Coordinates of C-alpha atoms and ligand atoms in Angstrom, one line a residue:
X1 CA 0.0 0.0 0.0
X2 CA 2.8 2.5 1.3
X3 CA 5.1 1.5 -2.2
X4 CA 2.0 2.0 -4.2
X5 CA 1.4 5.6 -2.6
X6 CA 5.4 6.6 -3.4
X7 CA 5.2 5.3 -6.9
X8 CA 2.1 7.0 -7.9
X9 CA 3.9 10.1 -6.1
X10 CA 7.2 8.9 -8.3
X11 CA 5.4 9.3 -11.3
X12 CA 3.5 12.1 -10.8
X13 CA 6.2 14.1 -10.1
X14 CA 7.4 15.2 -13.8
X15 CA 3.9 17.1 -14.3
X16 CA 3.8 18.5 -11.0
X17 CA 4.7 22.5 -10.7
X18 CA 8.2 23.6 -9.2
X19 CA 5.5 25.4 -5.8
X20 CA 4.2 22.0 -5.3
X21 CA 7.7 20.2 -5.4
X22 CA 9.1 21.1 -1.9
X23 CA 6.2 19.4 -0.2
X24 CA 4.9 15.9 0.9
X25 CA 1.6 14.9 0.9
X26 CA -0.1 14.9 4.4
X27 CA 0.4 11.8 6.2
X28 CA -2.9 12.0 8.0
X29 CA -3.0 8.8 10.3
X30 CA 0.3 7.5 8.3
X31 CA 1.7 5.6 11.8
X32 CA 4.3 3.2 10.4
X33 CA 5.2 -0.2 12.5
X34 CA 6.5 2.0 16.0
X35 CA 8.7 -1.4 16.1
X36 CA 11.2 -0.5 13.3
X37 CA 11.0 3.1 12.2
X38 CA 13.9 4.5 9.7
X39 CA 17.0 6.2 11.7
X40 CA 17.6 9.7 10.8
X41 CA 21.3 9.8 9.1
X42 CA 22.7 12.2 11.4
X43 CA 26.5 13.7 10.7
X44 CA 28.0 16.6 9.6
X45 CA 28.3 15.6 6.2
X46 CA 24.5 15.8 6.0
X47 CA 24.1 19.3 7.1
X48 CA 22.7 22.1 4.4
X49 CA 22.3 24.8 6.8
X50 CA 22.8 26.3 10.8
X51 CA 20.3 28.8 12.0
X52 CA 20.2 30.3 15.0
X53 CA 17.0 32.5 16.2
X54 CA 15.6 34.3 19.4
X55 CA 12.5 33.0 21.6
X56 CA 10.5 36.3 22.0
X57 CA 10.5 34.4 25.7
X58 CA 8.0 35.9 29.0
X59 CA 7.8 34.1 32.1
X60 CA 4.8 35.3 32.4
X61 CA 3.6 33.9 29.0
X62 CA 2.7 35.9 26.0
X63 CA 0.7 39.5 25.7
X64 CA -2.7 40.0 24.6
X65 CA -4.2 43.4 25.6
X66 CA -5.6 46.8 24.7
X67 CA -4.7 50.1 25.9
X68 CA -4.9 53.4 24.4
X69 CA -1.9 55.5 22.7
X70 CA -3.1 59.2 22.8
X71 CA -6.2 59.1 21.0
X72 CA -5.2 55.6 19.0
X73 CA -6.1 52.3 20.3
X74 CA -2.9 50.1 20.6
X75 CA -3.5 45.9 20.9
X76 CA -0.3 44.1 22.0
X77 CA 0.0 40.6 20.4
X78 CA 3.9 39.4 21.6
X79 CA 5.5 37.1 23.6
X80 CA 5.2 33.9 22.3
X81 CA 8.3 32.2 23.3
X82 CA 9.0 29.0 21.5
X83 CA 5.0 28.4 21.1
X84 CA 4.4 31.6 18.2
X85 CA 3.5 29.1 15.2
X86 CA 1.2 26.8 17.7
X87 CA -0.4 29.8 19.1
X88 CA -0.4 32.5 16.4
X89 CA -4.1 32.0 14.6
X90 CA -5.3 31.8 18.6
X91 CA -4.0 35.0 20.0
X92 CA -4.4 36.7 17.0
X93 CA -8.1 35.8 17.3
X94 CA -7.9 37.1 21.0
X95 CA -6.1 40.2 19.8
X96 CA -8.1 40.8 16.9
X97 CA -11.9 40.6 19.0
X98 CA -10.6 42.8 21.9
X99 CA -9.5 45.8 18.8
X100 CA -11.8 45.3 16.2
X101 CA -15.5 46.1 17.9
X102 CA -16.3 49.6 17.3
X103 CA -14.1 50.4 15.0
X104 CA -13.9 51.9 11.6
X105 CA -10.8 52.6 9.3
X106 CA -8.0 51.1 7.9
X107 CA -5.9 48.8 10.2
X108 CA -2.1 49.1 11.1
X109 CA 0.0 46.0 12.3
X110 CA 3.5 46.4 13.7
X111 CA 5.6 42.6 12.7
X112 CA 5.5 40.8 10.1
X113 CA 6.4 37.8 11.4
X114 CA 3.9 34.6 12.2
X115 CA 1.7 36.6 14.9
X116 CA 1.5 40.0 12.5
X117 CA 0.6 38.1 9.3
X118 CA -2.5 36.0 11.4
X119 CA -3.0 38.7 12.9
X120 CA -3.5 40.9 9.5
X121 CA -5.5 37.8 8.0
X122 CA -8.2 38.2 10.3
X123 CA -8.2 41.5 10.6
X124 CA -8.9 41.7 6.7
X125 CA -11.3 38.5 7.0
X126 CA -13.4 41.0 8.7
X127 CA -13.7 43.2 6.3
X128 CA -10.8 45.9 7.2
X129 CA -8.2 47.5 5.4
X130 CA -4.4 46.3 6.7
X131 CA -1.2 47.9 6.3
X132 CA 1.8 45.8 7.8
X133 CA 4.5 47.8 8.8
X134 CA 7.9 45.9 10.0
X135 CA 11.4 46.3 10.3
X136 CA 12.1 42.9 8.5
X137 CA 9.9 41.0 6.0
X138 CA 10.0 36.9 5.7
X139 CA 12.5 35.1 5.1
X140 CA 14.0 37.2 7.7
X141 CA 12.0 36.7 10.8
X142 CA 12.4 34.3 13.8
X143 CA 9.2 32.7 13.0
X144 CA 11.3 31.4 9.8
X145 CA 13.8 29.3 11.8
X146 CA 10.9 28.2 13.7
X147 CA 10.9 24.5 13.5
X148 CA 7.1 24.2 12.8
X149 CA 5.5 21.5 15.2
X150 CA 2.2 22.6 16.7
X151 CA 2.9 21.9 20.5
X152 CA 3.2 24.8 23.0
X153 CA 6.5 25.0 24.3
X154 CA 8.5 27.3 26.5
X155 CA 6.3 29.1 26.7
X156 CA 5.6 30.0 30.7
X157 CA 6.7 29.6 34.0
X158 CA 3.3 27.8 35.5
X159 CA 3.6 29.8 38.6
X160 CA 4.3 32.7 37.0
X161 CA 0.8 32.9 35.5
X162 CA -2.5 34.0 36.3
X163 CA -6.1 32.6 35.9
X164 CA -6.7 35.1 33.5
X165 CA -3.9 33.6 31.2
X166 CA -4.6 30.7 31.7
X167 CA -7.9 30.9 30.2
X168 CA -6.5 33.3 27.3
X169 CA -3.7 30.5 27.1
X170 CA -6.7 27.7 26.5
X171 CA -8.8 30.1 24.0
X172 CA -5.9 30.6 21.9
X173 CA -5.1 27.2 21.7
X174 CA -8.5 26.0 21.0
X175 CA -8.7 28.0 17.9
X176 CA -5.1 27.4 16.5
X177 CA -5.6 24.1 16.4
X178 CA -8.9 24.1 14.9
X179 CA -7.6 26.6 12.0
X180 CA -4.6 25.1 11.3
X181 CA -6.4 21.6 10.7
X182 CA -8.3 23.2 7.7
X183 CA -5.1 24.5 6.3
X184 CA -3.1 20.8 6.4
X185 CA -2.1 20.2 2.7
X186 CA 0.3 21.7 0.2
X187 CA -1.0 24.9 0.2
X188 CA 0.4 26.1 3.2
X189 CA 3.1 23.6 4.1
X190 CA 1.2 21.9 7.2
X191 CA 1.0 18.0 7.5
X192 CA 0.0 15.7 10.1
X193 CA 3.3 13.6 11.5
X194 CA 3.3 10.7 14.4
X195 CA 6.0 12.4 17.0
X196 CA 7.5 10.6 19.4
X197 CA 8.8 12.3 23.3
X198 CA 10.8 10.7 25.5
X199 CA 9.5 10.1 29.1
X200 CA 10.9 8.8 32.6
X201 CA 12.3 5.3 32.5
X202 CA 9.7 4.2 35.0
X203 CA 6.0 4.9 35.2
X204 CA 5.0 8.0 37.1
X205 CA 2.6 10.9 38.4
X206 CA 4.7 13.1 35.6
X207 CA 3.8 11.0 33.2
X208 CA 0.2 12.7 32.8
X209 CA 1.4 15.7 29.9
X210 CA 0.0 19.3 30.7
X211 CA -1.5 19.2 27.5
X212 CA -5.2 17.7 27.4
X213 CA -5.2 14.9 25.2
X214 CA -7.7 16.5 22.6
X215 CA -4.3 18.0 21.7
X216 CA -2.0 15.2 21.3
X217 CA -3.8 12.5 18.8
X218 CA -4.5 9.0 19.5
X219 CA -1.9 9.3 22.4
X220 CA -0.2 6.3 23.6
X221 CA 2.6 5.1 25.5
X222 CA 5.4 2.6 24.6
X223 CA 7.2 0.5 26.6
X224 CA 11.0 -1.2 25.6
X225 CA 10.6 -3.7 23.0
X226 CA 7.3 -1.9 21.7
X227 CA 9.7 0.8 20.0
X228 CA 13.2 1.5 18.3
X229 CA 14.9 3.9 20.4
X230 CA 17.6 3.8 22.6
X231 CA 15.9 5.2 25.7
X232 CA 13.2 3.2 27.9
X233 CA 9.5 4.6 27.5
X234 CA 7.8 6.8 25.2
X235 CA 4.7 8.5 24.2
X236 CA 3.7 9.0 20.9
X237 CA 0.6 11.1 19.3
X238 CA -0.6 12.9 16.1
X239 CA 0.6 16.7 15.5
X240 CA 0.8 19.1 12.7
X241 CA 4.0 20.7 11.4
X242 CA 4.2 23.4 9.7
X243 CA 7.0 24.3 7.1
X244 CA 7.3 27.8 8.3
X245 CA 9.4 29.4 5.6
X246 CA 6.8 28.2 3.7
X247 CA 3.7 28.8 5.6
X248 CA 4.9 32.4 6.0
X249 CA 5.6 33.1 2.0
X250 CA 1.5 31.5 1.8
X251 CA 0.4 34.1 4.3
X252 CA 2.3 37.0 3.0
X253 CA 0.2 35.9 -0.6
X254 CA -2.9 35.7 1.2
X255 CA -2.4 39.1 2.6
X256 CA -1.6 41.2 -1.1
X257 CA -4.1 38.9 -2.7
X258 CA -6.9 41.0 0.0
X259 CA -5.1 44.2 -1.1
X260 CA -2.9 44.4 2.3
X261 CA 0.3 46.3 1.8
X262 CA 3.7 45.8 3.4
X263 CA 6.1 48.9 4.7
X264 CA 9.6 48.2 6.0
X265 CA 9.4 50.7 8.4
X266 CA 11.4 50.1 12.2
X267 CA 9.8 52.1 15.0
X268 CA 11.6 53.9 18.1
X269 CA 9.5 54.6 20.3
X270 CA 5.7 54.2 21.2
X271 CA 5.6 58.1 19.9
X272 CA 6.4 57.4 16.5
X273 CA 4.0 54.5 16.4
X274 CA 1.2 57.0 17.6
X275 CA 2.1 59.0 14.6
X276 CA 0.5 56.6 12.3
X277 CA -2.1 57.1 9.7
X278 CA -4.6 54.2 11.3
X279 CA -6.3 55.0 14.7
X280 CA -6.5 51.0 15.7
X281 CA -2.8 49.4 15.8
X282 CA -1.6 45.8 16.4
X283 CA 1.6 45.4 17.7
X284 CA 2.9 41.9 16.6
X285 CA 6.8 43.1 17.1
X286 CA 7.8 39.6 19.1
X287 CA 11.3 40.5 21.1
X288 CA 11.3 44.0 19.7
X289 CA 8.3 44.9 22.1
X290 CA 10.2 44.9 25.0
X291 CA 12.5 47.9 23.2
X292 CA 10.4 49.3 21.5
X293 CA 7.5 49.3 24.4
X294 CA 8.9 49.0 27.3
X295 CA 8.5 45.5 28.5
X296 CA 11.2 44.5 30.9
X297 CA 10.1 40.9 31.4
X298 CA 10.8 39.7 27.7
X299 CA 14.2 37.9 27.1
X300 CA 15.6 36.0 24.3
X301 CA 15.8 32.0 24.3
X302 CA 18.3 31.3 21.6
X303 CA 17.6 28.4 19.5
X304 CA 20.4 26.9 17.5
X305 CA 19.2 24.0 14.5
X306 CA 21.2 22.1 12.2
X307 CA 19.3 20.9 9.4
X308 CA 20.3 18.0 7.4
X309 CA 19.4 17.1 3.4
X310 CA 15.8 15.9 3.3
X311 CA 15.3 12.0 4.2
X312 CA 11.7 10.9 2.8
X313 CA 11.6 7.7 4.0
X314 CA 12.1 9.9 7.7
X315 CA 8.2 10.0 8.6
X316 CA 8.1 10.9 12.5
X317 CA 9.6 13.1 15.1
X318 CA 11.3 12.7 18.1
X319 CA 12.4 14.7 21.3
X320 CA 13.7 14.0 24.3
X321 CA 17.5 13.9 25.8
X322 CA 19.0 14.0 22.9
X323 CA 17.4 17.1 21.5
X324 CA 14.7 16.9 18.9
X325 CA 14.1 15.9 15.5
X326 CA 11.8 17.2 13.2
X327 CA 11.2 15.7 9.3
X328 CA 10.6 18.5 6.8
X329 CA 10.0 18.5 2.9
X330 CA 13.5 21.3 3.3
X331 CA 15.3 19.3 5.7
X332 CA 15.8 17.7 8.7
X333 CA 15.7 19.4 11.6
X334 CA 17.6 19.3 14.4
X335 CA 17.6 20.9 17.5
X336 CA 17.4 21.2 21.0
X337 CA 18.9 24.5 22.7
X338 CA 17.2 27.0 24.7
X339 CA 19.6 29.5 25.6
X340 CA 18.1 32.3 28.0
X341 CA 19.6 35.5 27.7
X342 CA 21.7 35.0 24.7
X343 CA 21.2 38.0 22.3
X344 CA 23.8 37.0 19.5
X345 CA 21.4 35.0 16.5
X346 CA 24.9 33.7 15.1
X347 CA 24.6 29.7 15.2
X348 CA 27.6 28.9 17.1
X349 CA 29.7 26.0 15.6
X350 CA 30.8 24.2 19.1
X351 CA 26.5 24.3 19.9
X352 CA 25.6 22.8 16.5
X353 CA 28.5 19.8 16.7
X354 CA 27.1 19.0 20.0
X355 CA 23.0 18.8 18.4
X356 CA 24.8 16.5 15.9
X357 CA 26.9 14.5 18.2
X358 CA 24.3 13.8 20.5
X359 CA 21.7 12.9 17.7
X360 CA 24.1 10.6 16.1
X361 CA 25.0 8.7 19.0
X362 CA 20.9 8.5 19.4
X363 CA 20.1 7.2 16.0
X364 CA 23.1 4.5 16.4
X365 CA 21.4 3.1 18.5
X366 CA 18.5 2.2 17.0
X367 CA 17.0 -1.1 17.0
X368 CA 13.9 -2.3 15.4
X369 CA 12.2 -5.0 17.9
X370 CA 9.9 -5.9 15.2
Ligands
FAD1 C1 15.1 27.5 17.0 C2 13.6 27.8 17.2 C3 12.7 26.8 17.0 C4 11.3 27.1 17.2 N1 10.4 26.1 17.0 C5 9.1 26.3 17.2 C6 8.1 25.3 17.0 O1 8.5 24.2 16.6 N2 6.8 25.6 17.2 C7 6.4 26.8 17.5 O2 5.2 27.0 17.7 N3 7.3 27.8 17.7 C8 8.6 27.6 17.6 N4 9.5 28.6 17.8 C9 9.0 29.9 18.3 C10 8.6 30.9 17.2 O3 9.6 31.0 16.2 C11 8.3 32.2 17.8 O4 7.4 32.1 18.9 C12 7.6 33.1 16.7 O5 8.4 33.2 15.6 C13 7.3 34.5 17.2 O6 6.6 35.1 16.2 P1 6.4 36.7 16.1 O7 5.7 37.0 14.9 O8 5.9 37.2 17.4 O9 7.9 37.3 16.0 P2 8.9 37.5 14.8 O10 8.9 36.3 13.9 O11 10.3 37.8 15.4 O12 8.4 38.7 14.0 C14 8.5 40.0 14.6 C15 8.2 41.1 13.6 O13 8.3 42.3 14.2 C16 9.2 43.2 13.5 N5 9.7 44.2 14.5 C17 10.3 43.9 15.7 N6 10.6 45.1 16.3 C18 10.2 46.1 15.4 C19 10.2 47.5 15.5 N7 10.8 48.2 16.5 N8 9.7 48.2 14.5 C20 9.2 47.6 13.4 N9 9.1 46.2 13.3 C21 9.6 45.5 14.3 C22 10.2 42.3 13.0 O14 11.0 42.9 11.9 C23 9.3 41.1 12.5 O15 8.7 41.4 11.2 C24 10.9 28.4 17.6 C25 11.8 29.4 17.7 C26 13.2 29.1 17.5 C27 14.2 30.2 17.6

């Protein structure tokens, strides 16, 4: 069944369209044998590119809020820490009902990056007039070194947060998930992938992930000999991934094809920003919100990746110990840092041999139990 899916794919390939190239088909409910799963090929040989980026990172979790500026109404939308392409379409939606009622006008948005093209989607889905002004456009945003997988992650300190977050948290995720499910496909670069996490070697109360399981997919845990992978116990569920170059070049279409327009413009101070054309303004700056508005609580989590030439046959991801894994049509990504405070984007070549050392020594060890 699998082989006659990849021929027809084989031999469909000479008519398809260089867009469509770059991109797997979904693998909706595509759980191969968990006994004997391919190995990732994991050396420095294999590596096409090292990216580093900056978790817009709050302890307090991200910002969605309105306030006035002078006499223009100002919606923060920032903070999202290493969950802004899970969370994006949610607190966009939050951000988007608290500015929108009442008012009339064209629309500003501060960012381009994942959380200020949502945000301008569904500002223009209601009917409004967007301009997006940013001091970088995609490709050159943090959300495009974002490895993709729909799972909130450092993203809080839990007792750092309020009730009142909490529920926003909830909301927000709610509605991610639901709107990224109607954009899985080609289109956008989204696909459903069986990942795999790494857990405790003996059954315990932290087993039970913070995540409800409406969010993790036919969840299950495996025990040794019911998996290949060098560590005791995991659990394994259905997410989406996103391919967020990708995603991001989609969105910005989606945006002109509504008649948005996009000004490289970097702001100052919260002065200039009140000197804007549009009385109702989004801010969707990520990191740049603590400079630019005063936030002392946001900090950068550096995230360093190696990403290897694409494997097809590599189907699932993994995280745990070792770092994680992520399979992408554009490569294979590996990862695993979360450096707090570091400001420098430069990937740093004694972090990225230690991603790959580590994940080679994992994948050695594979064994299929099958
Ligand atoms: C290595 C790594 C892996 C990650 N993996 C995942 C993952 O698997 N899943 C996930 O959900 N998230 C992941 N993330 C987190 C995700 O990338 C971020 O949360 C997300 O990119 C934040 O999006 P944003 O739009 O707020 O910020 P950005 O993408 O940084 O965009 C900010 C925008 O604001 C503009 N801007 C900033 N300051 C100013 C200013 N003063 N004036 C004008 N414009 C300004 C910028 O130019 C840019 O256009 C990862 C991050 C890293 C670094």
């Amino acid at each position: 069944m699998l082989l006659a899916r990849r021929q027809l794919i084989a031999s469909s390939a000479a008519l398809a369209l260089p867009a469509c190239t770059t991109f797997r088909p979904a693998t909706i409910g595509a759980v191969r044998n968990p006994k004997c799963l391919p190995a990732a090929h994991v050396s420095p040989e294999r590596v096409i590119r090292t990216v580093a980026g900056l978790r817009p990172y709050r302890p307090s979790g991200f910002v969605v809020r309105a306030e006035a500026l002078g006499d223009r109404k100002l919606v923060h939308n920032y903070g999202h820490g290493g969950a802004g392409i899970t969370l994006s379409w949610g607190t966009s939606r939050l951000a988007v009902d608290l500015g929108l009622p009442g008012h009339a006008g064209p629309v500003a948005v501060l960012g381009s990056g994942i959380v200020g093209l949502t945000t301008a989607r569904l500002v223009q889905e209601a009917g409004f007039d967007v301009t997006l002004y940013a001091a970088a456009l995609p490709p050159h945003t943090t959300s495009n070194i974002a490895g993709g997988q729909w799972h909130p992650a450092s993203l809080y300190e839990a007792d750092q947060v309020t009730p009142e977050w909490i529920a926003q948290f909830k909301a927000a995720m709610d509605y991610s998930f639901r709107r990224f499910q109607i954009m899985v496909g080609e289109e956008y670069g989204i696909r459903w992938v069986p990942t795999y996490l790494q857990m405790r070697d003996e059954p315990s109360g932290a087993d039970a992930p913070d995540l409800p399981e409406s969010y993790e997919i036919d969840r299950t845990i495996l025990g040794p000999g019911e998996h290949p992978f060098p560590v005791r116990r995991v659990r394994r569920f259905m997410t989406m991934y996103a391919e967020s170059g990708h995603l991001l070049r989609q969105l910005m279409r989606d945006v002109r094809l509504a008649g948005g327009t996009f000004v490289i413009r970097e702001f100052a101070s919260p002065a200039e920003v009140a000197g804007l054309p549009e009385r109702l303004i989004f801010n969707c700056t990520g990191l740049g919100a603590g400079k630019l508005f005063g936030d002392t609580q946001i900090e950068p989590v550096r995230g360093q990746l190696a990403v290897l030439v694409p494997q097809a046959e590599v189907d699932y991801a993994f995280a745990g110990h070792m770092g994680y894994m992520f399979p992408r049509a554009d490569g294979i990504i590996c990862g695993g840092t979360f450096e707090h405070g570091q400001w420098d984007a430069t990937p740093e070549p004694a972090a990225i041999a230690r991603i790959l050392r580590k994940q080679q020594a994992f994948f050695a060890g594979f064994r299929c139990t099958a």
